[in-house]
Amino acid sequence: MRKWIALWLGCLPAWAATPLPPKPALPPEVVATLRRDGAELLRLPMCVDAKGAFSGQREVGDALLSIGGNVAAVRAQAKPLLSASASWSDQDGKRMISAQTLIGAQPELVGSWPQRATPYGQASGVVSQQSSLSLYLQISPRAEACGKPKGEQIAH
């Protein structure tokens, strides 16, 4: 029994001295994609600063989308950890979502908001319908956002 304990204790310093893998580098950019009922409505690239913070906002018609958060490199993980909050402000008020997830280069659904839609405008007799806005975030190896403070609107 003593041999096994001595053998185990002899291996312990070698195991404890094994260094952890280095933290991966922070991505240069986080891209938000807003979809209404599956169709892309807005793409908003946001530059990630040296501390991992990002933020952006964009008007979409009479509404405002605001996003902010942080990306952190996690030791022994291939994907960075994303913590983000987003708000959507329109005639129905302000609604918020928050998410924390490991994020990669593929779009990750972080939340959605129900939305009232009137397909033929505010004319009398028009019944509003339910619609859905979905927010996706992903990292990008390109740093296109660092020189462009506003997102590009895809459709109205």
CSV table of C-alpha atoms in Angstrom, one decimal:
chain,number,residue,atom,x,y,z
A,1,MET,CA,0.0,0.0,0.0
A,2,ARG,CA,2.9,2.4,0.8
A,3,LYS,CA,4.3,1.8,-2.7
A,4,TRP,CA,1.0,3.0,-4.3
A,5,ILE,CA,0.9,6.1,-2.1
A,6,ALA,CA,4.5,6.9,-2.8
A,7,LEU,CA,3.9,6.4,-6.5
A,8,TRP,CA,0.8,8.6,-6.5
A,9,LEU,CA,2.6,11.3,-4.5
A,10,GLY,CA,5.5,11.1,-6.9
A,11,CYS,CA,3.2,11.8,-9.8
A,12,LEU,CA,1.4,14.6,-8.1
A,13,PRO,CA,4.1,17.3,-8.5
A,14,ALA,CA,4.4,16.6,-12.3
A,15,TRP,CA,0.6,16.9,-12.7
A,16,ALA,CA,0.4,20.0,-10.6
A,17,ALA,CA,3.2,21.7,-12.5
A,18,THR,CA,1.5,21.2,-15.9
A,19,PRO,CA,0.7,24.6,-17.2
A,20,LEU,CA,-2.8,25.4,-18.3
A,21,PRO,CA,-3.3,26.3,-22.0
A,22,PRO,CA,-3.1,30.0,-22.7
A,23,LYS,CA,-6.2,32.1,-23.0
A,24,PRO,CA,-7.3,32.6,-26.6
A,25,ALA,CA,-7.1,36.1,-28.1
A,26,LEU,CA,-10.2,38.3,-28.0
A,27,PRO,CA,-12.1,38.6,-31.3
A,28,PRO,CA,-11.8,42.1,-32.9
A,29,GLU,CA,-15.6,42.3,-33.6
A,30,VAL,CA,-19.0,41.2,-32.5
A,31,VAL,CA,-21.8,41.3,-35.1
A,32,ALA,CA,-25.5,41.5,-34.1
A,33,THR,CA,-28.1,40.4,-36.6
A,34,LEU,CA,-31.7,41.4,-36.1
A,35,ARG,CA,-34.4,39.3,-37.8
A,36,ARG,CA,-38.1,39.9,-38.1
A,37,ASP,CA,-40.0,36.6,-38.7
A,38,GLY,CA,-36.8,35.0,-40.0
A,39,ALA,CA,-35.9,37.8,-42.5
A,40,GLU,CA,-32.7,39.8,-41.9
A,41,LEU,CA,-33.6,43.3,-40.9
A,42,LEU,CA,-30.4,44.8,-39.6
A,43,ARG,CA,-26.7,43.8,-39.3
A,44,LEU,CA,-24.7,45.8,-36.7
A,45,PRO,CA,-21.0,45.2,-36.4
A,46,MET,CA,-19.4,46.4,-33.1
A,47,CYS,CA,-15.7,46.8,-32.4
A,48,VAL,CA,-14.3,45.0,-29.3
A,49,ASP,CA,-11.9,47.1,-27.2
A,50,ALA,CA,-8.8,45.9,-25.4
A,51,LYS,CA,-10.8,45.0,-22.3
A,52,GLY,CA,-13.4,43.0,-24.3
A,53,ALA,CA,-16.2,45.5,-24.2
A,54,PHE,CA,-18.5,46.3,-27.2
A,55,SER,CA,-21.6,48.4,-27.7
A,56,GLY,CA,-23.8,49.8,-30.5
A,57,GLN,CA,-27.2,51.2,-31.2
A,58,ARG,CA,-29.2,51.8,-34.3
A,59,GLU,CA,-32.5,53.2,-35.3
A,60,VAL,CA,-34.8,50.9,-37.2
A,61,GLY,CA,-37.8,52.9,-38.4
A,62,ASP,CA,-39.4,54.4,-35.3
A,63,ALA,CA,-37.6,52.0,-33.0
A,64,LEU,CA,-34.2,51.8,-31.4
A,65,LEU,CA,-32.0,48.8,-30.9
A,66,SER,CA,-29.2,49.1,-28.2
A,67,ILE,CA,-26.7,46.4,-27.5
A,68,GLY,CA,-23.8,46.3,-25.0
A,69,GLY,CA,-21.7,43.7,-23.4
A,70,ASN,CA,-18.3,42.0,-22.9
A,71,VAL,CA,-16.3,39.2,-24.5
A,72,ALA,CA,-13.9,37.3,-22.3
A,73,ALA,CA,-11.3,34.8,-23.3
A,74,VAL,CA,-11.7,31.6,-21.2
A,75,ARG,CA,-8.7,29.4,-20.5
A,76,ALA,CA,-9.1,25.9,-21.9
A,77,GLN,CA,-12.1,27.0,-24.1
A,78,ALA,CA,-11.9,27.4,-27.9
A,79,LYS,CA,-14.8,29.9,-27.8
A,80,PRO,CA,-14.9,33.2,-25.9
A,81,LEU,CA,-17.6,33.9,-23.2
A,82,LEU,CA,-20.1,36.5,-24.3
A,83,SER,CA,-22.2,38.5,-21.8
A,84,ALA,CA,-24.6,40.9,-23.5
A,85,SER,CA,-27.7,43.0,-22.9
A,86,ALA,CA,-29.9,44.4,-25.5
A,87,SER,CA,-33.0,46.6,-25.6
A,88,TRP,CA,-35.6,47.3,-28.2
A,89,SER,CA,-37.6,50.5,-27.8
A,90,ASP,CA,-40.7,51.2,-29.9
A,91,GLN,CA,-44.3,52.5,-29.6
A,92,ASP,CA,-45.0,49.5,-27.3
A,93,GLY,CA,-42.3,50.5,-24.8
A,94,LYS,CA,-38.8,49.3,-24.0
A,95,ARG,CA,-38.0,45.6,-23.7
A,96,MET,CA,-34.7,44.0,-22.7
A,97,ILE,CA,-32.9,40.7,-22.9
A,98,SER,CA,-29.7,39.5,-21.4
A,99,ALA,CA,-27.6,36.5,-22.3
A,100,GLN,CA,-24.4,34.8,-21.4
A,101,THR,CA,-23.0,32.1,-23.6
A,102,LEU,CA,-19.9,30.7,-25.3
A,103,ILE,CA,-19.9,32.2,-28.8
A,104,GLY,CA,-18.3,31.4,-32.1
A,105,ALA,CA,-18.3,32.5,-35.7
A,106,GLN,CA,-21.8,31.1,-36.3
A,107,PRO,CA,-24.9,33.2,-35.3
A,108,GLU,CA,-26.1,32.4,-31.8
A,109,LEU,CA,-29.7,33.3,-30.8
A,110,VAL,CA,-29.6,35.4,-27.7
A,111,GLY,CA,-33.2,36.3,-27.4
A,112,SER,CA,-36.4,37.5,-29.1
A,113,TRP,CA,-39.1,40.1,-28.6
A,114,PRO,CA,-42.7,39.7,-29.6
A,115,GLN,CA,-43.9,42.6,-31.8
A,116,ARG,CA,-47.2,44.0,-32.9
A,117,ALA,CA,-47.3,44.6,-36.6
A,118,THR,CA,-49.8,46.3,-38.8
A,119,PRO,CA,-49.2,45.2,-42.4
A,120,TYR,CA,-51.4,47.9,-44.0
A,121,GLY,CA,-50.5,50.8,-41.7
A,122,GLN,CA,-52.7,52.4,-39.0
A,123,ALA,CA,-55.8,52.6,-41.2
A,124,SER,CA,-59.1,52.1,-39.5
A,125,GLY,CA,-60.3,48.5,-39.5
A,126,VAL,CA,-56.7,47.1,-39.7
A,127,VAL,CA,-56.1,44.4,-37.1
A,128,SER,CA,-52.6,44.3,-35.7
A,129,GLN,CA,-50.8,41.0,-36.0
A,130,GLN,CA,-48.1,39.3,-33.9
A,131,SER,CA,-44.6,39.3,-35.2
A,132,SER,CA,-41.2,38.3,-33.7
A,133,LEU,CA,-37.9,40.1,-33.6
A,134,SER,CA,-34.9,37.7,-33.0
A,135,LEU,CA,-31.4,38.9,-32.0
A,136,TYR,CA,-28.4,36.8,-33.0
A,137,LEU,CA,-24.8,37.6,-32.0
A,138,GLN,CA,-21.6,36.1,-33.4
A,139,ILE,CA,-17.9,37.0,-33.4
A,140,SER,CA,-16.1,38.0,-36.5
A,141,PRO,CA,-12.3,37.8,-37.3
A,142,ARG,CA,-12.6,41.0,-39.3
A,143,ALA,CA,-12.5,44.4,-37.7
A,144,GLU,CA,-14.9,46.2,-40.1
A,145,ALA,CA,-16.8,47.9,-37.2
A,146,CYS,CA,-13.7,49.8,-35.8
A,147,GLY,CA,-14.0,52.4,-38.5
A,148,LYS,CA,-17.8,52.3,-39.0
A,149,PRO,CA,-19.9,53.4,-35.9
A,150,LYS,CA,-23.3,52.7,-37.5
A,151,GLY,CA,-24.8,49.4,-38.7
A,152,GLU,CA,-26.1,48.8,-42.2
A,153,GLN,CA,-29.8,48.5,-42.5
A,154,ILE,CA,-30.9,45.6,-44.7
A,155,ALA,CA,-34.7,46.2,-45.2
A,156,HIS,CA,-37.5,48.1,-43.6
